Coordinates of C-alpha atoms and ligand atoms in Angstrom, one line a residue:
M959 CA -13.8 0.4 -52.6
V960 CA -15.3 0.3 -49.0
Y961 CA -16.6 3.6 -48.0
I962 CA -18.0 5.3 -44.8
K963 CA -21.8 5.0 -45.3
N964 CA -23.3 6.4 -42.2
I965 CA -22.4 7.9 -38.9
Y966 CA -24.6 8.3 -35.9
A967 CA -24.3 9.4 -32.3
Q968 CA -26.6 9.0 -29.5
E969 CA -26.4 9.8 -25.9
V970 CA -26.1 6.9 -23.3
L971 CA -24.8 6.8 -19.9
D972 CA -21.3 6.1 -18.4
S973 CA -20.5 4.2 -15.1
R974 CA -21.2 7.1 -12.8
G975 CA -24.7 7.7 -14.5
N976 CA -23.6 10.8 -16.4
P977 CA -24.3 11.0 -20.1
T978 CA -21.7 10.2 -22.7
I979 CA -21.5 9.6 -26.5
Q980 CA -22.0 6.3 -28.3
T981 CA -21.1 6.4 -32.0
C982 CA -22.0 4.0 -34.8
I983 CA -20.3 3.7 -37.8
T984 CA -21.8 1.5 -40.8
L985 CA -19.5 1.0 -44.1
S986 CA -20.7 0.7 -47.4
N987 CA -20.4 -3.2 -47.4
G988 CA -22.9 -3.4 -44.4
I989 CA -20.1 -3.8 -41.7
S990 CA -20.8 -1.6 -38.6
A991 CA -19.3 -0.8 -35.1
S992 CA -19.9 1.3 -32.3
A993 CA -17.7 2.8 -29.5
I994 CA -18.5 4.8 -26.1
V995 CA -16.2 7.5 -25.0
P996 CA -15.1 7.7 -21.2
S997 CA -15.1 10.9 -19.0
G998 CA -12.6 11.9 -16.3
A999 CA -13.1 13.6 -12.9
S1000 CA -9.9 14.8 -12.0
T1001 CA -9.3 16.4 -15.4
G1002 CA -6.1 18.0 -16.3
K1003 CA -6.6 21.6 -17.4
R1004 CA -4.8 21.3 -20.7
E1005 CA -7.1 18.3 -21.8
A1006 CA -9.1 18.6 -24.9
L1007 CA -12.5 19.9 -24.2
E1008 CA -15.5 17.5 -23.3
L1009 CA -18.6 19.3 -24.8
R1010 CA -21.4 19.4 -22.5
D1011 CA -24.7 21.0 -22.9
N1012 CA -25.0 22.9 -19.7
D1013 CA -28.7 22.8 -19.8
Q1014 CA -29.6 22.6 -16.1
N1015 CA -32.9 21.1 -17.2
R1016 CA -31.3 18.0 -18.5
Y1017 CA -28.9 15.7 -16.4
L1018 CA -27.7 18.6 -14.2
G1019 CA -26.0 20.3 -17.2
K1020 CA -24.1 17.3 -18.3
G1021 CA -26.0 16.3 -21.2
V1022 CA -24.0 15.6 -24.6
L1023 CA -26.8 16.4 -27.2
Q1024 CA -24.8 19.1 -28.8
A1025 CA -21.8 16.9 -29.3
C1026 CA -24.2 14.2 -30.6
N1027 CA -25.5 16.5 -33.2
N1028 CA -21.8 17.7 -34.3
V1029 CA -21.4 14.1 -35.0
N1030 CA -24.6 13.6 -36.8
T1031 CA -24.2 16.9 -38.8
T1032 CA -20.9 18.6 -39.3
I1033 CA -18.8 15.2 -38.9
A1034 CA -21.1 13.1 -40.9
E1035 CA -21.0 15.2 -43.8
A1036 CA -17.5 15.7 -43.8
L1037 CA -16.6 11.8 -43.6
T1038 CA -19.3 10.1 -45.3
G1039 CA -18.0 8.4 -48.6
L1040 CA -14.5 8.5 -47.3
N1041 CA -12.1 5.3 -47.0
P1042 CA -12.2 4.1 -43.5
F1043 CA -8.9 2.5 -43.7
D1044 CA -6.8 5.7 -43.7
Q1045 CA -7.2 6.5 -40.0
S1046 CA -4.6 9.3 -39.9
K1047 CA -6.3 11.1 -42.7
I1048 CA -9.8 10.9 -41.1
D1049 CA -8.4 12.2 -37.7
N1050 CA -6.8 14.9 -39.3
I1051 CA -10.0 16.0 -41.1
L1052 CA -11.7 15.9 -37.6
L1053 CA -8.8 18.3 -36.3
E1054 CA -9.1 20.5 -39.3
L1055 CA -13.0 20.6 -39.1
D1056 CA -12.9 21.8 -35.5
G1057 CA -10.4 24.3 -36.2
S1058 CA -9.1 24.8 -32.6
K1059 CA -6.2 22.9 -31.0
N1060 CA -8.2 21.4 -28.4
Y1061 CA -11.5 20.4 -29.9
S1062 CA -13.4 23.4 -28.1
N1063 CA -15.8 23.7 -31.1
L1064 CA -16.9 20.1 -31.9
G1065 CA -15.9 18.6 -28.5
A1066 CA -13.2 15.9 -28.1
N1067 CA -16.1 13.5 -26.9
A1068 CA -17.5 13.9 -30.5
T1069 CA -14.1 13.4 -32.2
L1070 CA -12.8 10.5 -30.2
G1071 CA -16.0 8.6 -30.5
V1072 CA -16.1 8.9 -34.1
S1073 CA -12.4 8.2 -34.4
M1074 CA -12.8 4.9 -32.4
A1075 CA -15.7 3.7 -33.9
I1076 CA -14.0 4.2 -37.4
A1077 CA -11.0 1.9 -36.1
R1078 CA -13.2 -0.7 -34.8
A1079 CA -15.4 -0.7 -38.2
S1080 CA -12.2 -1.1 -40.2
A1081 CA -11.0 -4.1 -38.0
N1082 CA -14.5 -5.6 -38.5
A1083 CA -14.5 -5.1 -42.2
L1084 CA -11.2 -6.9 -42.3
N1085 CA -12.4 -9.5 -40.2
I1086 CA -9.3 -9.2 -37.8
P1087 CA -9.4 -8.1 -34.1
L1088 CA -8.9 -4.6 -33.2
Y1089 CA -5.6 -4.9 -31.6
R1090 CA -4.3 -6.5 -34.9
Y1091 CA -5.8 -3.7 -37.1
L1092 CA -4.2 -0.8 -34.8
G1093 CA -0.9 -2.7 -34.2
G1094 CA -0.3 -5.5 -37.2
A1095 CA 1.9 -8.2 -36.7
N1096 CA 3.8 -6.6 -34.0
A1097 CA 1.0 -6.3 -31.6
L1098 CA 1.6 -9.0 -28.8
T1099 CA 2.6 -7.4 -25.5
L1100 CA 0.1 -8.2 -22.9
P1101 CA 0.4 -5.0 -20.5
T1102 CA 1.2 -5.3 -16.7
P1103 CA -1.7 -3.9 -15.1
M1104 CA -1.8 -1.1 -12.4
L1105 CA -4.8 -2.2 -10.3
N1106 CA -6.2 0.7 -8.2
I1107 CA -7.5 -1.0 -5.0
I1108 CA -7.7 1.6 -2.5
N1109 CA -9.3 5.0 -3.7
G1110 CA -9.0 8.5 -2.2
G1111 CA -8.9 12.1 -3.6
S1112 CA -11.7 13.2 -5.7
H1113 CA -12.6 9.6 -6.5
A1114 CA -13.9 8.7 -3.1
D1115 CA -15.4 10.6 -0.1
N1116 CA -12.9 9.4 2.3
T1117 CA -10.0 11.0 4.2
V1118 CA -7.4 9.7 1.9
D1119 CA -5.6 12.6 0.1
F1120 CA -3.7 10.4 -2.7
Q1121 CA -6.3 9.6 -5.4
E1122 CA -5.0 6.2 -6.3
Y1123 CA -3.2 3.1 -4.3
M1124 CA -2.4 0.5 -6.9
I1125 CA -0.9 -3.2 -7.1
M1126 CA 1.3 -4.2 -10.0
P1127 CA 1.7 -7.9 -10.5
T1128 CA 5.4 -7.6 -12.1
G1129 CA 6.7 -11.0 -10.8
F1130 CA 4.7 -13.2 -13.2
D1131 CA 5.2 -14.8 -16.2
S1132 CA 1.8 -14.2 -17.8
F1133 CA -0.9 -11.6 -17.6
S1134 CA -3.5 -14.1 -16.4
E1135 CA -1.4 -15.1 -13.5
G1136 CA -0.6 -11.5 -12.5
L1137 CA -4.5 -10.8 -12.6
R1138 CA -5.1 -13.8 -10.8
A1139 CA -2.8 -12.9 -7.7
S1140 CA -4.1 -9.1 -7.9
A1141 CA -8.0 -10.6 -7.7
E1142 CA -6.9 -12.7 -4.7
I1143 CA -5.2 -9.7 -3.0
Y1144 CA -8.4 -7.6 -3.6
Q1145 CA -10.5 -10.2 -1.9
V1146 CA -8.2 -10.4 1.0
L1147 CA -7.9 -6.7 1.4
K1148 CA -11.6 -6.6 1.7
K1149 CA -11.7 -9.2 4.4
I1150 CA -9.0 -7.2 6.4
L1151 CA -10.7 -4.0 6.1
K1152 CA -13.9 -5.6 7.3
D1153 CA -12.3 -7.4 9.9
S1154 CA -10.6 -4.0 11.3
G1155 CA -14.0 -2.2 11.2
H1156 CA -13.6 -0.4 8.1
I1157 CA -16.3 0.1 5.5
T1158 CA -15.7 -1.7 2.3
A1159 CA -17.4 0.6 -0.1
I1160 CA -15.9 1.0 -3.3
G1161 CA -14.8 4.2 -5.2
D1162 CA -15.3 5.0 -8.8
E1163 CA -12.6 2.6 -10.1
G1164 CA -13.7 -0.5 -8.0
G1165 CA -11.0 0.1 -5.2
F1166 CA -12.1 0.5 -1.4
A1167 CA -12.6 3.8 0.1
P1168 CA -12.0 3.5 3.6
N1169 CA -11.3 6.3 6.2
L1170 CA -7.8 5.7 7.1
K1171 CA -5.7 7.8 9.2
N1172 CA -3.1 9.0 6.8
N1173 CA -1.5 8.3 3.5
E1174 CA 0.5 5.7 4.4
E1175 CA -1.9 3.5 6.2
P1176 CA -3.2 2.3 2.8
I1177 CA 0.3 1.1 1.9
E1178 CA 0.6 -0.7 5.0
I1179 CA -2.8 -2.6 4.8
I1180 CA -2.1 -3.3 1.0
L1181 CA 1.3 -5.1 1.9
K1182 CA -0.5 -6.9 4.7
A1183 CA -3.2 -8.2 2.1
I1184 CA -0.3 -9.0 -0.3
Q1185 CA 1.5 -11.4 2.0
K1186 CA -1.9 -12.8 3.5
A1187 CA -2.9 -13.8 0.0
G1188 CA 0.5 -15.6 -0.2
Y1189 CA 2.4 -13.4 -2.5
R1190 CA 5.9 -11.6 -2.0
P1191 CA 5.6 -7.7 -2.0
G1192 CA 8.6 -6.0 -3.8
E1193 CA 9.2 -9.1 -5.8
Q1194 CA 5.8 -10.4 -7.1
I1195 CA 3.9 -7.5 -6.4
N1196 CA 4.8 -3.9 -6.3
I1197 CA 3.1 -0.7 -5.3
A1198 CA 2.3 2.2 -7.7
L1199 CA 0.7 5.5 -6.7
D1200 CA -1.5 8.3 -8.4
V1201 CA -1.3 11.3 -6.3
A1202 CA -3.3 13.4 -8.7
S1203 CA -1.7 16.2 -7.0
S1204 CA -3.0 18.9 -9.0
E1205 CA -6.1 18.4 -7.0
L1206 CA -4.2 19.1 -3.8
I1207 CA -3.3 22.6 -4.5
K1208 CA -4.7 25.2 -2.1
D1209 CA -2.9 28.9 -2.1
G1210 CA -0.2 27.5 -4.1
K1211 CA 0.9 24.9 -1.9
Y1212 CA 0.0 21.2 -1.7
Y1213 CA -2.6 20.5 1.3
L1214 CA -2.8 17.0 2.6
A1215 CA -6.1 17.2 4.4
G1216 CA -6.0 13.8 5.9
E1217 CA -2.8 14.6 7.7
N1218 CA -3.5 18.4 8.3
K1219 CA -0.2 19.2 6.4
T1220 CA 0.7 21.9 3.8
L1221 CA 3.8 21.3 2.0
N1222 CA 5.7 23.1 -0.9
S1223 CA 7.2 21.2 -3.6
A1224 CA 10.5 20.3 -2.3
E1225 CA 8.9 19.2 1.0
L1226 CA 6.5 17.0 -1.0
V1227 CA 9.4 15.5 -3.1
E1228 CA 11.3 14.7 0.2
Y1229 CA 7.9 13.1 1.5
Y1230 CA 8.1 11.0 -1.7
E1231 CA 11.6 10.0 -1.4
N1232 CA 10.7 8.7 2.1
L1233 CA 8.0 6.8 1.0
V1234 CA 10.1 4.9 -1.8
K1235 CA 12.8 4.3 0.8
K1236 CA 10.3 2.6 3.1
Y1237 CA 8.0 0.8 0.7
P1238 CA 8.2 -1.1 -2.5
I1239 CA 6.8 1.7 -4.6
V1240 CA 7.7 1.5 -8.3
S1241 CA 5.8 4.2 -9.8
I1242 CA 4.4 7.7 -8.9
E1243 CA 1.7 9.5 -11.1
D1244 CA 1.3 13.1 -11.0
G1245 CA 3.6 13.7 -7.8
L1246 CA 3.3 17.4 -8.6
S1247 CA 0.8 19.5 -10.1
E1248 CA 0.4 20.3 -13.8
D1249 CA 1.7 23.8 -13.4
D1250 CA 4.8 23.0 -11.1
W1251 CA 7.2 22.3 -13.7
D1252 CA 10.1 23.4 -11.2
G1253 CA 8.8 20.9 -8.6
W1254 CA 8.6 18.3 -11.5
R1255 CA 12.4 18.8 -12.4
L1256 CA 13.4 18.3 -8.8
L1257 CA 11.3 15.0 -8.4
T1258 CA 12.8 14.0 -11.7
Q1259 CA 16.4 14.7 -10.4
K1260 CA 15.7 12.9 -7.0
L1261 CA 13.7 9.9 -8.0
G1262 CA 13.9 9.5 -11.9
D1263 CA 16.5 7.1 -11.9
K1264 CA 15.0 4.9 -9.3
I1265 CA 11.3 4.8 -10.0
Q1266 CA 8.9 5.5 -12.7
L1267 CA 7.5 9.0 -12.6
V1268 CA 4.4 9.2 -14.6
G1269 CA 2.9 12.5 -16.4
D1270 CA -1.1 12.3 -16.5
D1271 CA -2.5 15.8 -16.0
L1272 CA 1.1 17.2 -16.6
F1273 CA 1.2 15.7 -20.4
V1274 CA -2.5 15.1 -21.2
T1275 CA -1.3 12.6 -23.7
N1276 CA -0.3 15.8 -25.8
A1277 CA 2.6 15.2 -28.1
E1278 CA 3.7 18.7 -28.1
I1279 CA 3.5 19.1 -24.1
L1280 CA 5.4 15.7 -23.8
Q1281 CA 7.9 17.2 -26.1
K1282 CA 8.4 20.1 -23.6
G1283 CA 8.8 17.5 -20.9
I1284 CA 11.5 15.4 -22.7
D1285 CA 13.3 18.7 -23.6
Q1286 CA 13.3 19.8 -20.0
N1287 CA 14.1 16.0 -18.3
I1288 CA 10.7 16.0 -16.6
A1289 CA 9.1 12.7 -15.6
N1290 CA 10.0 9.3 -17.4
A1291 CA 6.6 8.0 -18.3
I1292 CA 3.3 9.2 -19.8
L1293 CA -0.2 8.2 -18.9
I1294 CA -2.4 7.7 -22.4
K1295 CA -5.9 8.7 -22.1
P1296 CA -7.3 9.0 -25.8
N1297 CA -10.2 11.3 -24.5
Q1298 CA -7.4 13.8 -23.3
I1299 CA -6.3 14.6 -26.9
G1300 CA -9.2 13.7 -28.9
T1301 CA -8.3 11.2 -31.7
I1302 CA -6.7 7.8 -32.2
S1303 CA -4.0 9.1 -34.4
Q1304 CA -3.0 11.7 -32.0
T1305 CA -3.0 9.2 -29.0
M1306 CA -0.6 7.1 -31.4
Q1307 CA 1.5 10.2 -32.1
A1308 CA 1.9 10.9 -28.3
I1309 CA 2.9 7.2 -27.9
R1310 CA 5.5 7.2 -30.5
L1311 CA 7.2 10.3 -29.4
A1312 CA 7.2 8.8 -25.8
Q1313 CA 8.7 5.2 -27.0
R1314 CA 11.4 7.2 -29.2
N1315 CA 12.4 9.1 -26.0
N1316 CA 12.5 6.0 -23.6
Y1317 CA 9.5 7.5 -21.7
K1318 CA 7.2 4.5 -20.8
C1319 CA 3.6 4.5 -21.6
I1320 CA 0.6 3.3 -19.7
M1321 CA -2.6 3.1 -21.6
S1322 CA -5.4 4.2 -19.1
H1323 CA -9.2 4.2 -18.7
R1324 CA -11.0 7.2 -17.1
S1325 CA -12.8 7.2 -13.7
G1326 CA -16.2 7.3 -15.5
E1327 CA -16.1 4.5 -18.0
S1328 CA -18.5 2.0 -20.0
E1329 CA -18.5 -1.4 -21.3
D1330 CA -16.1 -0.4 -24.2
S1331 CA -13.1 -2.4 -24.0
F1332 CA -11.0 -0.4 -26.6
I1333 CA -8.2 0.5 -24.6
A1334 CA -7.3 -3.2 -24.0
D1335 CA -6.9 -3.8 -27.7
F1336 CA -5.4 -0.4 -28.1
A1337 CA -2.5 -1.4 -25.3
I1338 CA -1.6 -4.4 -27.0
A1339 CA -1.7 -3.0 -30.3
L1340 CA 1.0 -0.2 -29.3
N1341 CA 2.8 -2.4 -27.0
T1342 CA 2.7 0.0 -24.2
G1343 CA 3.7 -2.5 -21.7
E1344 CA 1.3 -1.2 -18.9
I1345 CA -2.4 -0.6 -18.4
K1346 CA -4.1 1.0 -15.6
T1347 CA -7.8 0.1 -15.6
G1348 CA -9.2 0.0 -12.1
S1349 CA -9.4 -2.9 -9.4
T1350 CA -11.0 -6.1 -10.1
A1351 CA -14.4 -5.2 -9.4
R1352 CA -17.2 -3.1 -11.4
S1353 CA -18.0 -4.4 -14.9
E1354 CA -16.8 -1.6 -16.6
R1355 CA -13.2 -2.2 -15.4
M1356 CA -13.6 -6.0 -15.8
A1357 CA -14.6 -5.4 -19.3
K1358 CA -11.0 -4.4 -20.3
Y1359 CA -9.2 -7.1 -18.1
N1360 CA -11.7 -9.7 -19.5
R1361 CA -10.9 -8.7 -23.1
L1362 CA -7.1 -9.0 -22.3
L1363 CA -7.7 -12.4 -20.8
E1364 CA -9.4 -13.3 -24.1
I1365 CA -6.6 -11.8 -26.2
E1366 CA -4.1 -13.7 -24.2
K1367 CA -5.8 -16.9 -25.0
E1368 CA -6.2 -16.0 -28.6
L1369 CA -2.7 -14.9 -29.2
T1370 CA -0.3 -18.0 -29.7
K1371 CA 2.9 -16.4 -28.7
S1372 CA 2.4 -13.4 -26.5
E1373 CA 4.6 -11.8 -24.1
Y1374 CA 4.4 -10.4 -20.6
I1375 CA 7.1 -8.2 -19.5
G1376 CA 6.3 -7.4 -15.8
K1377 CA 9.6 -8.8 -14.6
T1378 CA 11.9 -6.7 -16.6
L1379 CA 9.8 -3.5 -16.8
F1380 CA 11.6 -1.8 -13.8
K1381 CA 14.8 -3.7 -14.1
K1382 CA 17.6 -1.1 -14.3
A1383 CA 20.0 -1.4 -17.3
Ligands
PGA2523 P1 -9.9 10.5 -14.0 O1 -8.8 9.9 -13.1 O2 -10.4 9.8 -15.0 O3 -10.8 11.2 -13.0 O4 -9.2 11.8 -14.7 C1 -7.8 9.0 -13.6 C2 -6.5 9.5 -13.2 O5 -6.2 10.6 -12.5 O6 -5.6 8.9 -13.7
ZN2524 ZN1 -4.0 10.3 -12.8

């Protein structure tokens, strides 16, 4: 029987130049695999713990040597000799080994790297792609991407309050056609910004970060770019927002610095209702903060049957918190970030719960990423139907899109469900 022979973690750098963990697994048959974990900036406060050394003499305190050491000692001792194909058992051992609910001892960066690398090594050992290993014969839905083409909030140093303005190529028959349209729109947008005297510097996720006068102007400019590129907004291309509103809270209210406005929850919900009336917006993520469950209830009442309302900081990929949201009729979709919860099995548990309750799932990158394209395979494996992985710039973002293109070619029969994604029953 094949068993886990060696586990080794080392510090590498992510797309922002901060340390993160790369974990390598070698199996007894000589097959090996590695994985790199991502890292967020606008992190939800209920996320699993990302263990940092806090040694100010190294990487301004952001080193991950302690987390690597946890992999190389405690975790390696516990998992060496085990069957790599029993992912849920391995992940459960990691959870028990840590002993806390949020990996505050070993670090979720330590556990997730191991969990990902074991899944990948298992796929390699069976000589099948990662999506096939994780999803079996049912893995065939190419996700509709949400491409973050204008960045604001804590991902960019500009005057735009909302963190992400995304386009979704829903009106196409294939992933590659949708991606092509999006890439064309991105280039046209760059030219429009440049011609109107804006900077075309890009934020962490590859979107532009211009200083625009309010939070609607990015939408107006994007609509112009869509049309100029030859596409029909609202039909072929829709708009999605990630407000990341937990970051906007100041003295218990939402402060839109760019517009110098302070709004309470009800006023912010009304603000969104107006935006949705005016523009082809199909999805709003973290419209209210992670602690504002009353606000979320109101938002869901007002807009839940019109658009997708995504909980990111709200649910933190946590099945237990998602269950509370389901019970209270809050949101209708969940963002899926494996490093918010700490293992692949727990991530899959959140996805299963969402899918059983008709909550949509969006597989997601973090603002700090790497060349690892795990989430591309993972999105297909679990048929999440949607993926959020940045704009069509920066190699750490393109690694995921390019992997999806590769898989689309590989699958003789795949599906792209953009056209029906937001159709009302
Ligand atoms: P983060 O941002 O990775 O910085 O948390 C992504 C998001 O909010 O969706
Ligand atoms: Zn978010």
